[in-house]
mmCIF file of C-alpha atoms and ligand atoms in Angstrom:
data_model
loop_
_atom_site.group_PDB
_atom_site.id
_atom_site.type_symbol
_atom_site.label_atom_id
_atom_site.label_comp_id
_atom_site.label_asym_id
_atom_site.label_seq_id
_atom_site.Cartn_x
_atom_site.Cartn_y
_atom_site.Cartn_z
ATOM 1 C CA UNK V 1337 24.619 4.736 7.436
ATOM 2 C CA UNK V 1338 23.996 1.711 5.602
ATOM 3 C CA UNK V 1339 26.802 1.757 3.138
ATOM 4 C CA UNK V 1340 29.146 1.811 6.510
ATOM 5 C CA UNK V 1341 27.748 -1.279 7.763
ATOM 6 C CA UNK V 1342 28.671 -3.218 3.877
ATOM 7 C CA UNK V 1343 32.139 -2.096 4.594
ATOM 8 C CA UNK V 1344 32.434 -2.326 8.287
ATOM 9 C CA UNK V 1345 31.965 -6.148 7.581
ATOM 10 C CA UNK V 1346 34.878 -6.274 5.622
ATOM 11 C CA UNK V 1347 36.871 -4.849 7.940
ATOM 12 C CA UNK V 1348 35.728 -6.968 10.701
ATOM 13 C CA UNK V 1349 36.719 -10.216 8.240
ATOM 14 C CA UNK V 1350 32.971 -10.992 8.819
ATOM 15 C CA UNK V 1351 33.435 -11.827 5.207
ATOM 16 C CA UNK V 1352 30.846 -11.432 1.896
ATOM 17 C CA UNK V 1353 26.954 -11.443 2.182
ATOM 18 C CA UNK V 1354 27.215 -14.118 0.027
ATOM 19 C CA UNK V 1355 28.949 -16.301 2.341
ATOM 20 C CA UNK V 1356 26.977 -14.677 5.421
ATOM 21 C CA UNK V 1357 23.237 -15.583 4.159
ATOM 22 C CA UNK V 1358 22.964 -18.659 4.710
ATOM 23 C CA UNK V 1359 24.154 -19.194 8.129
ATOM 24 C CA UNK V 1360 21.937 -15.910 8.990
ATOM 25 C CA UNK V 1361 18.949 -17.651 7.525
ATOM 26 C CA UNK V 1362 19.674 -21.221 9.132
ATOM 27 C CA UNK V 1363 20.285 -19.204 12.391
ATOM 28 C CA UNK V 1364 17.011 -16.851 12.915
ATOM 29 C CA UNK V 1365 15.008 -19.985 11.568
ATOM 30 C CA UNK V 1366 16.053 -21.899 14.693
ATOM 31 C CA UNK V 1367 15.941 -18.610 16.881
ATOM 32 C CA UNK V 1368 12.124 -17.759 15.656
ATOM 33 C CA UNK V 1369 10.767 -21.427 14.621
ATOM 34 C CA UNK V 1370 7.456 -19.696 14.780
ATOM 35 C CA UNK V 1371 8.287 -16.604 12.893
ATOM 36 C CA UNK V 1372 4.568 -16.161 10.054
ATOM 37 C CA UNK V 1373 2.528 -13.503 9.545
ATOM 38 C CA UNK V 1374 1.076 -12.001 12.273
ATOM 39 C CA UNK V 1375 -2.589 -10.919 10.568
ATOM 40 C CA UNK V 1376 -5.141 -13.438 11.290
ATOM 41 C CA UNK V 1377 -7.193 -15.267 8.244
ATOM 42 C CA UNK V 1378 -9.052 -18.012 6.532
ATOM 43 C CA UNK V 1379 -9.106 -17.652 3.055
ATOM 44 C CA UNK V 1380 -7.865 -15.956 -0.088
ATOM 45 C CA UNK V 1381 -9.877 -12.936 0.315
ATOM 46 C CA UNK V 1382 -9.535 -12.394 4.066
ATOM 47 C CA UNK V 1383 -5.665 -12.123 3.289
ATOM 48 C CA UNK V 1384 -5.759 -9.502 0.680
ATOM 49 C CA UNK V 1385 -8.637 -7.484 2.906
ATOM 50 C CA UNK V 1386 -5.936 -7.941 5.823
ATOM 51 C CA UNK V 1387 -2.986 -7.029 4.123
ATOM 52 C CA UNK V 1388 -4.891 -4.061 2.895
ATOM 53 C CA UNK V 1389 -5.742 -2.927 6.120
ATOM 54 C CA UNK V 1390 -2.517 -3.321 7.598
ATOM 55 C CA UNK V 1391 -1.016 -0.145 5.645
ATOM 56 C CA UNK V 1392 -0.061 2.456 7.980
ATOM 57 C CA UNK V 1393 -1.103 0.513 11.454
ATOM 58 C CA UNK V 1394 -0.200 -2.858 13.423
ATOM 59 C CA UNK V 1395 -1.287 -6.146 12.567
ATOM 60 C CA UNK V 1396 -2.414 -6.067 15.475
ATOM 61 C CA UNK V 1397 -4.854 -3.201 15.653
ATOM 62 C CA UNK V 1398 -6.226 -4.689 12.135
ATOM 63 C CA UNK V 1399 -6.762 -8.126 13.814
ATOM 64 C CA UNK V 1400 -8.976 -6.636 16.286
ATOM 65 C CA UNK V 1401 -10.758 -5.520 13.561
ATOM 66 C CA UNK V 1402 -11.151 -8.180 10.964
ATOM 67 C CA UNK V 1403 -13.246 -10.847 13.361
ATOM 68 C CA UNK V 1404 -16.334 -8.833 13.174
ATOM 69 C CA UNK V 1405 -15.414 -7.245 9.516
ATOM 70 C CA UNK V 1406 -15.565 -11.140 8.346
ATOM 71 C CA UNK V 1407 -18.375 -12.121 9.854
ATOM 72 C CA UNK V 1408 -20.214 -9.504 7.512
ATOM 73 C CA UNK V 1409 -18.103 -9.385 4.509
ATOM 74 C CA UNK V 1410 -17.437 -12.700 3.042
ATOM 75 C CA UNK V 1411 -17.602 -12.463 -0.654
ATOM 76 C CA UNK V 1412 -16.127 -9.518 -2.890
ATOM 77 C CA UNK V 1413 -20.020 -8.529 -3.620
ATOM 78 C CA UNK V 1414 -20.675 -8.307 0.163
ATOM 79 C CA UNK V 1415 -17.786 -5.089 -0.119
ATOM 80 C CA UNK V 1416 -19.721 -3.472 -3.310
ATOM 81 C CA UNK V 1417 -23.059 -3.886 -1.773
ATOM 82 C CA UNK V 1418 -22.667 -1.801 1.067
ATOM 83 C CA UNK V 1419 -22.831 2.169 1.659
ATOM 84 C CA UNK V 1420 -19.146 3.328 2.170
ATOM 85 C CA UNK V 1421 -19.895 5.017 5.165
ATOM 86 C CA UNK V 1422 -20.960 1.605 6.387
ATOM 87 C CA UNK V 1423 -17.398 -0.107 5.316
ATOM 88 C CA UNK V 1424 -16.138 2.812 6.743
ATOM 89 C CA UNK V 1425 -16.773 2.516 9.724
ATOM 90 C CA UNK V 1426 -16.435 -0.817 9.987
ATOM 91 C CA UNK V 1427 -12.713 -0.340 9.540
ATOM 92 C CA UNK V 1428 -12.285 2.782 11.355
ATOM 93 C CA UNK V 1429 -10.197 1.708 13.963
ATOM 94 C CA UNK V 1430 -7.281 1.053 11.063
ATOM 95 C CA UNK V 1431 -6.947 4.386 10.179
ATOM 96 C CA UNK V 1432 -6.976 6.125 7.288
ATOM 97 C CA UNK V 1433 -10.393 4.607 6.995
ATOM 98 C CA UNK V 1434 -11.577 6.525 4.215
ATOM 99 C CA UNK V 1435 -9.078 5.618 1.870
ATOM 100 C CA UNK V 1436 -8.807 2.397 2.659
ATOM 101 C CA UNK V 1437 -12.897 1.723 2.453
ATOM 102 C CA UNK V 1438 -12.400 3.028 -1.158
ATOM 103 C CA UNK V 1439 -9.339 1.245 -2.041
ATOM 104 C CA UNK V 1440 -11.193 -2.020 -0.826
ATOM 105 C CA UNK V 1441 -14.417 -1.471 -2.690
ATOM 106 C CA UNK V 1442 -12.205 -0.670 -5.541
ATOM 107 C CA UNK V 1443 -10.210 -4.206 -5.372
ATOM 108 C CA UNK V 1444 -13.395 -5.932 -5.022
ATOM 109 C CA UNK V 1445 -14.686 -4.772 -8.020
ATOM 110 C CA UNK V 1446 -11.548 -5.483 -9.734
ATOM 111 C CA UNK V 1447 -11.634 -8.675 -8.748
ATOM 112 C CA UNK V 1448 -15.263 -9.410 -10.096
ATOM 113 C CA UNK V 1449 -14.451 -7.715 -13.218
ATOM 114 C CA UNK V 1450 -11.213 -9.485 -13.879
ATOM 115 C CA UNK V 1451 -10.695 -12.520 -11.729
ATOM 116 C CA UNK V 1452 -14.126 -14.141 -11.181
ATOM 117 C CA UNK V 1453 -13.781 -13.042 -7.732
ATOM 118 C CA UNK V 1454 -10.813 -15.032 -7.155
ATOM 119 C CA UNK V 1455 -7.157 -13.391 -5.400
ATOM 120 C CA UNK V 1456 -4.954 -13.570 -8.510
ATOM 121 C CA UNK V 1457 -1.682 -14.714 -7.414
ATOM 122 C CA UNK V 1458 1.069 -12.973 -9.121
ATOM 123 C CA UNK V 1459 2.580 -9.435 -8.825
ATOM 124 C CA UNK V 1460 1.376 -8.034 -11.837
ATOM 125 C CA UNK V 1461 -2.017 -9.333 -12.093
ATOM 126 C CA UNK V 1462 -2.199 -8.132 -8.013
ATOM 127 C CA UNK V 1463 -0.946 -4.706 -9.206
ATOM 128 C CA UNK V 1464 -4.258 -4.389 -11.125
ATOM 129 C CA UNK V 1465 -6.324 -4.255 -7.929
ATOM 130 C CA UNK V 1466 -6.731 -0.429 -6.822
ATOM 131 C CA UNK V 1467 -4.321 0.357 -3.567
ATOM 132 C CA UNK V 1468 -2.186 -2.722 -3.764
ATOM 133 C CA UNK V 1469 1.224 -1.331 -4.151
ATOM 134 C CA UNK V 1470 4.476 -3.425 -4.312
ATOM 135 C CA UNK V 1471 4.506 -4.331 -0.649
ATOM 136 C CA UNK V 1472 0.694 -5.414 -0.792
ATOM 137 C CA UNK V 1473 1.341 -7.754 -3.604
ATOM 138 C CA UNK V 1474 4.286 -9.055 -2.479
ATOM 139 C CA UNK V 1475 2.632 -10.447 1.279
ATOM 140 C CA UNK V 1476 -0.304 -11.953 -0.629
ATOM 141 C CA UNK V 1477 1.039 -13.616 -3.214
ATOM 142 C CA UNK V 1478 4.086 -15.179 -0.219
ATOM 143 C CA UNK V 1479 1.312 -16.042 1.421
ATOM 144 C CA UNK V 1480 -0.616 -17.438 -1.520
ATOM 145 C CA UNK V 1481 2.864 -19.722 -1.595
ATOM 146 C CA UNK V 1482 3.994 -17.801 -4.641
ATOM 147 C CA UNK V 1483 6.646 -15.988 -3.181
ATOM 148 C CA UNK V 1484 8.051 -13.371 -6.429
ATOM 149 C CA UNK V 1485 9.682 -11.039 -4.320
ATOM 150 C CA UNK V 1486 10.722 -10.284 -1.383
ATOM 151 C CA UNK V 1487 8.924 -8.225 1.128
ATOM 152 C CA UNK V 1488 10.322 -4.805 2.713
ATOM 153 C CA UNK V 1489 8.927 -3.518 5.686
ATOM 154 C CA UNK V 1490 10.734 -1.026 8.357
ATOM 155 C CA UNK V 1491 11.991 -4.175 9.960
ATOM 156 C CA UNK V 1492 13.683 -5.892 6.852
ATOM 157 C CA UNK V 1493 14.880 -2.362 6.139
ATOM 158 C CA UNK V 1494 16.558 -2.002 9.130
ATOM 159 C CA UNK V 1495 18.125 -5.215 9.498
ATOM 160 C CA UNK V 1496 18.842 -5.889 5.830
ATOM 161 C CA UNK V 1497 21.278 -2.186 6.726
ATOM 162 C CA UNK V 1498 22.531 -3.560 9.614
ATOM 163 C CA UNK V 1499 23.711 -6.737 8.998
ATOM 164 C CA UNK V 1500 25.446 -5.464 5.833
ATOM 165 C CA UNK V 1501 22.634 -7.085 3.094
ATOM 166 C CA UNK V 1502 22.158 -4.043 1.710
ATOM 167 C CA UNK V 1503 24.110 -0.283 1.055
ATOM 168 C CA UNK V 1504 20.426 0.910 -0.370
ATOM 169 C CA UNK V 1505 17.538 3.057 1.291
ATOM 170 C CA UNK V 1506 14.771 2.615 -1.030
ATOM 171 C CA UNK V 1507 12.530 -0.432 -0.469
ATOM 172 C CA UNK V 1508 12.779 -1.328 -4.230
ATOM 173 C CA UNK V 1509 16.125 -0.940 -4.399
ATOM 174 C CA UNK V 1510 16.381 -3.223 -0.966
ATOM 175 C CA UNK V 1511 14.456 -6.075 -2.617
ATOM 176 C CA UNK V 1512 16.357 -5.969 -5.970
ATOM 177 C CA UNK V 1513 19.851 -6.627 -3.521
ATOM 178 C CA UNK V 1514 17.790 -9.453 -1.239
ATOM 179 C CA UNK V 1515 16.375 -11.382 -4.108
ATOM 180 C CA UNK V 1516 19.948 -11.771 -5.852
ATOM 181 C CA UNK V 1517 21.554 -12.953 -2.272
ATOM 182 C CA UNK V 1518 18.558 -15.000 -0.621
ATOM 183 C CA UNK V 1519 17.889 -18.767 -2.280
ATOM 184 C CA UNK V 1520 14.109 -18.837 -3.985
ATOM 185 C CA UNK V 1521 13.100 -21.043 -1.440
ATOM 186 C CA UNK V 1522 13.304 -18.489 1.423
ATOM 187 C CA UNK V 1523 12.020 -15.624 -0.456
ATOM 188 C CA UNK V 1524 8.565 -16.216 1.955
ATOM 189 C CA UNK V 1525 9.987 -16.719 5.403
ATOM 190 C CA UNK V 1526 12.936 -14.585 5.153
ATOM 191 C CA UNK V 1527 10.999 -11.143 6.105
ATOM 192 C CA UNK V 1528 8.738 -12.868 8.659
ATOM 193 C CA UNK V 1529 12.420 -14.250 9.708
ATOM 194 C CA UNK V 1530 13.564 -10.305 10.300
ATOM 195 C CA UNK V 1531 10.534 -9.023 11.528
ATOM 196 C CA UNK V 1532 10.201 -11.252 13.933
ATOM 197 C CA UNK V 1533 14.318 -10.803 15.038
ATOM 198 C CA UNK V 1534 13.475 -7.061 14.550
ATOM 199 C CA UNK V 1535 10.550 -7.217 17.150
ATOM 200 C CA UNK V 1536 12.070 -9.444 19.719
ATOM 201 C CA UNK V 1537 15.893 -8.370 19.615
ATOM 202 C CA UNK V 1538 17.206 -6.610 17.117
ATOM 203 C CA UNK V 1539 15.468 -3.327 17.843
ATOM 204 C CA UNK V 1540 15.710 -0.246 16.624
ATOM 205 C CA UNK V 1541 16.920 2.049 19.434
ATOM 206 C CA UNK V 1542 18.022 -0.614 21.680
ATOM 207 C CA UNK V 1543 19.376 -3.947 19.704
ATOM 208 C CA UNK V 1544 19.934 -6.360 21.842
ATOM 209 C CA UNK V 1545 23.611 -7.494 20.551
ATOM 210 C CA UNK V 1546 25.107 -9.624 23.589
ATOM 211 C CA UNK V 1547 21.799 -11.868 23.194
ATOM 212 C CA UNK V 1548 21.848 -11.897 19.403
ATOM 213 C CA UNK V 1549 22.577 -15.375 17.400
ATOM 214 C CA UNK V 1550 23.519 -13.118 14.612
ATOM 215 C CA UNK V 1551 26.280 -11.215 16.836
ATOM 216 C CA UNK V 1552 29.577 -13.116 15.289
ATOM 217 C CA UNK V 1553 27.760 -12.046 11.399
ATOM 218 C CA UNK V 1554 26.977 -8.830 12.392
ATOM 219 C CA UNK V 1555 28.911 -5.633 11.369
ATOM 220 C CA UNK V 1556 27.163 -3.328 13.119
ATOM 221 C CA UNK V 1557 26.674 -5.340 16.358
ATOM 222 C CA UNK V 1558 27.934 -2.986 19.314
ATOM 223 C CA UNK V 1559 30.175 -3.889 22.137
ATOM 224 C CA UNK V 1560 28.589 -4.377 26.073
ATOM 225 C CA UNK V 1561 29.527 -1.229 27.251
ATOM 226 C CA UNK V 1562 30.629 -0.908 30.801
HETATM 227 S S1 SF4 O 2052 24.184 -8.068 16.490
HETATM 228 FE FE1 SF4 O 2052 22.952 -6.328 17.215
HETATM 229 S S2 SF4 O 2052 22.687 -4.995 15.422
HETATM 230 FE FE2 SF4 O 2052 23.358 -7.015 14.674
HETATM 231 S S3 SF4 O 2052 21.462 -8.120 14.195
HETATM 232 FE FE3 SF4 O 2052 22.030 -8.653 16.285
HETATM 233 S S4 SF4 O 2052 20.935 -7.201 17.595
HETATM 234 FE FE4 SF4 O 2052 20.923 -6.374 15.488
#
């Protein structure tokens, strides 16, 4: 499906993704000025916990979580100190609570063993801390403002296909094509950029193409019908 859409722009003359990026940056940062993360936090910490949480669920089920979850747990040693079944609990409503309770203990003590309780900030070093995959690392460290990758969620997936960024279906292989085509500078925003066009138009049963800004760059952007 994807590799149609890389060659359905060249035979619309949309042209290369080279040439293509930057307008379709420059475009969805106008459309979605306010395009960030959606997970709500204060500090270093409160973003990795987040981001951890976030695995499998909505940001916004985990922010309806993470209010009362901070109040209690503000330092890595707050995590260690209590039962499991406590943390547990206390992050049920994320799902896949057991895991995650013992991925999160398991960061925290990664953290005091190897960082001084401080979020390390690059991939690597964040690749240390128990169930923080690729994705994981790659939202906290953006966040941190050291953007080293590029982040691929269902929504940069999708689009990435779609507008012709990308002929690939794994994740990794996704990023490795995004980070040669999008400038450093955007590495951060330009997921938030996609989710947010992925949430509010370009969705994925019913894209919105006749309000898209991205419809004269798009190769797989359908025709009104009727
Ligand atoms: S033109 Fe349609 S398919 Fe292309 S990005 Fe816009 S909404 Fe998505």
């Amino acid at each position: 499906m994807a590799r149609s859409y890389t060659a359905e722009a060249r035979r619309r003359g949309l042209g290369r993704r080279r040439d293509r990026i930057g307008s379709i940056i420059e475009r969805l940062a106008e459309e979605h000025a306010d395009a960030e993360i959606a997970l709500t936090f204060h500090t270093d910490l409160e973003l990795l916990v987040s981001v951890m949480l976030s695995a499998q669920t909505t940001d916004v089920n985990v922010n309806k979580v993470t209010p009362a979850l901070f109040a209690k747990y503000k330092r890595p040693e707050d995590y260690l100190a209590a039962p499991r079944e406590d943390l547990e609990r206390d992050i049920y409503q994320t799902g896949f609570f057991r895991q995650k309770a013992k991925s999160i203990q398991g960061a925290m003590r990664v953290l005091l063993e190897e960082f001084d309780g401080e979020v390390p900030r690059t991939i690597p070093e964040l690749l240390r801390l128990p169930g923080v995959a690729r994705k994981t690392a790659n939202v906290v460290a953006a966040e941190l403002g050291e953007a080293q990758g590029i982040v691929v969620d269902t929504h940069v997936r999708r689009l990435a296909q779609r507008l012709g960024l990308t002929r690939e279906e794994d994740p990794v292989k996704i990023e490795r094509d995004l980070v040669k085509l999008v400038p450093r500078a955007d590495w951060a925003r330009f997921p938030h950029l996609l989710i947010w066009h992925g949430r509010r138009v370009c969705d994925a049963r019913r894209p919105d193409c006749p309000g898209c800004v991205l419809a004269d760059l798009c190769p797989s952007r359908r025709e009104p019908t009727g």
